[in-house]
Amino acid sequence: MIAIVDYGMGNLRSVQKAFEYLGYDAAVTDQGRTLENASHIVLPGVGAFRDAIAALKSKDLDVLIKREVAKGKPFLGICLGMQLLFDRSLEDGEYEGLGLIGGEVVRFNTDLKIPHIGWNTLFYNKRTALFDGVDDNYFYFVHSYHAAKVAKEDIETTCVYGYEFAAGVNRDNVWGVQFHPEKSGDTGLKVLRNFGAIK
């Protein structure tokens, strides 16, 4: 069973429906027992980092996530969920993240329209099981902030919007994608299918 972390923010149901469409049992939950029993954990999210990390901590979900990741359980952060993986965010102040991957979250510094909305191209720095067999590299983005100061070995994919930024990260059993696979058609579904198949 794939557990989708419910902390009151984000497009939880659309992510759940995508996994169910692919034939996976997926549950939206904020219960520790469900997270412990799950084979995989997904942290989606839309909104402000400050509110998201506060909501996770208010339910001790930050502690539960770190504990399950330490067991080696496959974990995927989507959009804001990816940003929460890093050490800190500089969105409207400075806020501590989950610290699962080194780096920080900063606002786009470009003359292009912010937020970055729409389809864009991924470039691969490395290719793990998450992108196995993914031939198309167009995905759908909606964000004003992005990861920075990420070690090259932790960057799986990059994207260019004014300049290059980390669009997908991986360290051991932890993955993060800045784009929305559940909104990226068949290509995005392939990414979710791959995640569900990771052992």
Tab-separated table of C-alpha atoms in Angstrom:
chain	number	residue	atom	x	y	z
A	1	MET	CA	0.000	0.000	0.000
A	2	ILE	CA	1.174	3.504	-0.884
A	3	ALA	CA	0.588	6.055	1.873
A	4	ILE	CA	-0.038	9.651	0.759
A	5	VAL	CA	0.742	11.968	3.659
A	6	ASP	CA	-2.215	14.139	4.627
A	7	TYR	CA	-1.130	17.365	6.312
A	8	GLY	CA	-3.977	19.515	5.065
A	9	MET	CA	-2.221	20.929	1.995
A	10	GLY	CA	-2.023	19.922	-1.627
A	11	ASN	CA	-3.688	17.874	-4.307
A	12	LEU	CA	-3.841	14.680	-2.304
A	13	ARG	CA	-6.839	13.151	-4.019
A	14	SER	CA	-5.472	13.631	-7.543
A	15	VAL	CA	-2.247	11.846	-6.553
A	16	GLN	CA	-4.252	9.055	-4.946
A	17	LYS	CA	-6.436	8.689	-8.055
A	18	ALA	CA	-3.359	8.496	-10.273
A	19	PHE	CA	-1.910	5.620	-8.256
A	20	GLU	CA	-5.282	3.855	-8.140
A	21	TYR	CA	-5.592	4.219	-11.921
A	22	LEU	CA	-2.255	2.424	-12.176
A	23	GLY	CA	-3.572	-0.430	-10.041
A	24	TYR	CA	-1.918	0.465	-6.744
A	25	ASP	CA	-3.666	0.515	-3.381
A	26	ALA	CA	-3.207	4.106	-2.166
A	27	ALA	CA	-4.462	5.752	1.028
A	28	VAL	CA	-4.488	9.400	2.097
A	29	THR	CA	-3.506	9.371	5.769
A	30	ASP	CA	-2.052	11.236	8.719
A	31	GLN	CA	-1.915	8.134	10.909
A	32	GLY	CA	1.419	6.774	12.104
A	33	ARG	CA	0.279	3.147	11.982
A	34	THR	CA	-0.725	3.496	8.325
A	35	LEU	CA	2.627	5.059	7.439
A	36	GLU	CA	4.418	2.241	9.259
A	37	ASN	CA	2.431	-0.425	7.397
A	38	ALA	CA	2.795	1.198	3.977
A	39	SER	CA	5.291	-0.112	1.431
A	40	HIS	CA	5.866	3.408	-0.012
A	41	ILE	CA	5.257	6.969	1.173
A	42	VAL	CA	4.382	10.006	-0.967
A	43	LEU	CA	4.468	13.611	0.246
A	44	PRO	CA	2.598	15.866	-2.189
A	45	GLY	CA	2.008	19.550	-1.605
A	46	VAL	CA	0.879	22.906	-2.927
A	47	GLY	CA	1.266	26.130	-0.973
A	48	ALA	CA	3.732	27.824	1.369
A	49	PHE	CA	6.690	26.000	2.920
A	50	ARG	CA	6.178	27.655	6.325
A	51	ASP	CA	2.590	26.421	6.616
A	52	ALA	CA	3.479	22.968	5.332
A	53	ILE	CA	6.337	22.260	7.739
A	54	ALA	CA	4.256	23.623	10.628
A	55	ALA	CA	1.390	21.304	9.715
A	56	LEU	CA	3.711	18.293	9.502
A	57	LYS	CA	5.255	19.078	12.887
A	58	SER	CA	1.890	19.684	14.543
A	59	LYS	CA	0.994	16.036	13.867
A	60	ASP	CA	4.544	14.664	14.412
A	61	LEU	CA	4.498	13.609	10.774
A	62	ASP	CA	8.034	14.975	10.319
A	63	VAL	CA	9.297	12.477	12.920
A	64	LEU	CA	7.281	9.634	11.400
A	65	ILE	CA	8.561	10.380	7.895
A	66	LYS	CA	12.202	10.441	9.013
A	67	ARG	CA	11.753	7.191	10.892
A	68	GLU	CA	10.230	5.373	7.923
A	69	VAL	CA	12.857	6.765	5.534
A	70	ALA	CA	15.579	5.518	7.891
A	71	LYS	CA	14.116	2.018	7.503
A	72	GLY	CA	14.791	2.213	3.770
A	73	LYS	CA	11.181	2.696	2.680
A	74	PRO	CA	10.795	4.325	-0.781
A	75	PHE	CA	9.765	7.953	-0.351
A	76	LEU	CA	8.670	10.500	-2.986
A	77	GLY	CA	8.151	14.250	-2.476
A	78	ILE	CA	6.126	16.074	-5.153
A	79	CYS	CA	6.355	19.846	-5.793
A	80	LEU	CA	6.184	21.437	-2.314
A	81	GLY	CA	6.760	17.914	-1.011
A	82	MET	CA	10.141	17.909	-2.761
A	83	GLN	CA	11.018	21.306	-1.286
A	84	LEU	CA	10.263	20.003	2.204
A	85	LEU	CA	13.035	17.408	1.795
A	86	PHE	CA	15.796	20.024	2.076
A	87	ASP	CA	17.557	21.623	5.034
A	88	ARG	CA	15.751	24.937	4.897
A	89	SER	CA	13.549	27.279	2.894
A	90	LEU	CA	13.948	31.023	2.436
A	91	GLU	CA	10.309	31.539	1.461
A	92	ASP	CA	8.926	34.482	3.495
A	93	GLY	CA	11.602	34.041	6.170
A	94	GLU	CA	13.808	31.085	7.034
A	95	TYR	CA	12.296	27.731	7.975
A	96	GLU	CA	13.854	24.360	8.719
A	97	GLY	CA	12.925	21.472	6.439
A	98	LEU	CA	13.113	17.710	6.882
A	99	GLY	CA	16.854	17.628	6.134
A	100	LEU	CA	16.669	14.399	4.135
A	101	ILE	CA	18.683	15.921	1.279
A	102	GLY	CA	21.165	18.778	1.588
A	103	GLY	CA	20.129	22.087	0.039
A	104	GLU	CA	17.830	25.044	0.429
A	105	VAL	CA	14.736	26.443	-1.268
A	106	VAL	CA	14.913	29.896	-2.867
A	107	ARG	CA	12.690	32.089	-5.043
A	108	PHE	CA	13.342	32.245	-8.776
A	109	ASN	CA	15.694	35.128	-9.598
A	110	THR	CA	14.756	35.771	-13.206
A	111	ASP	CA	12.980	38.327	-15.356
A	112	LEU	CA	10.622	35.617	-16.574
A	113	LYS	CA	7.085	35.464	-15.240
A	114	ILE	CA	6.819	33.958	-11.762
A	115	PRO	CA	5.410	31.449	-10.943
A	116	HIS	CA	6.894	29.043	-13.472
A	117	ILE	CA	3.731	27.443	-14.872
A	118	GLY	CA	3.376	24.969	-17.695
A	119	TRP	CA	5.195	22.234	-19.569
A	120	ASN	CA	8.972	22.180	-19.596
A	121	THR	CA	11.841	19.876	-20.497
A	122	LEU	CA	13.877	17.716	-18.125
A	123	PHE	CA	17.582	17.011	-18.559
A	124	TYR	CA	19.103	14.002	-16.817
A	125	ASN	CA	22.126	14.151	-14.550
A	126	LYS	CA	21.623	10.504	-13.605
A	127	ARG	CA	18.809	8.047	-14.110
A	128	THR	CA	17.475	5.918	-11.270
A	129	ALA	CA	14.572	3.473	-11.241
A	130	LEU	CA	12.140	6.416	-10.969
A	131	PHE	CA	12.755	7.369	-14.603
A	132	ASP	CA	13.398	3.896	-15.983
A	133	GLY	CA	11.934	3.645	-19.486
A	134	VAL	CA	10.688	7.261	-19.446
A	135	ASP	CA	11.404	8.407	-22.995
A	136	ASP	CA	9.443	11.665	-23.103
A	137	ASN	CA	10.939	14.426	-20.966
A	138	TYR	CA	8.127	17.008	-20.869
A	139	PHE	CA	6.467	17.556	-17.491
A	140	TYR	CA	4.066	20.042	-15.946
A	141	PHE	CA	5.347	22.596	-13.404
A	142	VAL	CA	3.705	25.137	-11.080
A	143	HIS	CA	6.112	26.823	-8.638
A	144	SER	CA	7.763	30.095	-7.614
A	145	TYR	CA	10.560	28.551	-5.524
A	146	HIS	CA	13.151	25.916	-6.360
A	147	ALA	CA	15.957	23.902	-4.769
A	148	ALA	CA	19.464	25.389	-4.669
A	149	LYS	CA	22.870	24.395	-3.284
A	150	VAL	CA	22.095	20.725	-3.937
A	151	ALA	CA	25.073	18.371	-4.345
A	152	LYS	CA	25.460	17.240	-7.959
A	153	GLU	CA	25.292	13.583	-6.966
A	154	ASP	CA	21.827	14.194	-5.448
A	155	ILE	CA	20.427	15.832	-8.603
A	156	GLU	CA	18.677	13.402	-10.914
A	157	THR	CA	17.134	15.896	-13.344
A	158	THR	CA	17.370	19.592	-14.102
A	159	CYS	CA	15.138	22.056	-15.908
A	160	VAL	CA	15.742	25.533	-17.330
A	161	TYR	CA	13.564	28.519	-16.518
A	162	GLY	CA	15.732	31.584	-16.898
A	163	TYR	CA	18.553	29.373	-15.621
A	164	GLU	CA	19.094	25.743	-14.718
A	165	PHE	CA	17.617	24.405	-11.485
A	166	ALA	CA	17.206	20.997	-9.839
A	167	ALA	CA	13.891	19.521	-10.952
A	168	GLY	CA	14.380	16.026	-9.555
A	169	VAL	CA	16.545	14.736	-6.708
A	170	ASN	CA	17.495	11.382	-5.265
A	171	ARG	CA	19.495	10.135	-2.325
A	172	ASP	CA	19.253	6.431	-1.511
A	173	ASN	CA	15.524	5.645	-1.037
A	174	VAL	CA	14.383	9.288	-1.158
A	175	TRP	CA	13.196	10.957	-4.361
A	176	GLY	CA	11.781	14.401	-5.025
A	177	VAL	CA	10.299	15.916	-8.187
A	178	GLN	CA	9.463	19.597	-8.602
A	179	PHE	CA	6.987	18.875	-11.403
A	180	HIS	CA	3.546	17.303	-10.989
A	181	PRO	CA	3.599	13.736	-12.366
A	182	GLU	CA	-0.133	13.392	-11.701
A	183	LYS	CA	-0.711	16.314	-14.110
A	184	SER	CA	1.862	15.234	-16.704
A	185	GLY	CA	-0.157	12.764	-18.752
A	186	ASP	CA	1.110	9.296	-19.618
A	187	THR	CA	4.726	10.310	-18.992
A	188	GLY	CA	3.942	11.372	-15.449
A	189	LEU	CA	1.974	8.192	-14.854
A	190	LYS	CA	5.021	6.204	-15.941
A	191	VAL	CA	7.064	7.951	-13.227
A	192	LEU	CA	4.426	7.101	-10.609
A	193	ARG	CA	4.255	3.510	-11.859
A	194	ASN	CA	8.025	3.256	-11.538
A	195	PHE	CA	7.914	4.592	-7.985
A	196	GLY	CA	5.303	2.069	-6.968
A	197	ALA	CA	7.486	-0.724	-8.352
A	198	ILE	CA	10.615	0.277	-6.380
A	199	LYS	CA	11.419	-2.297	-3.715
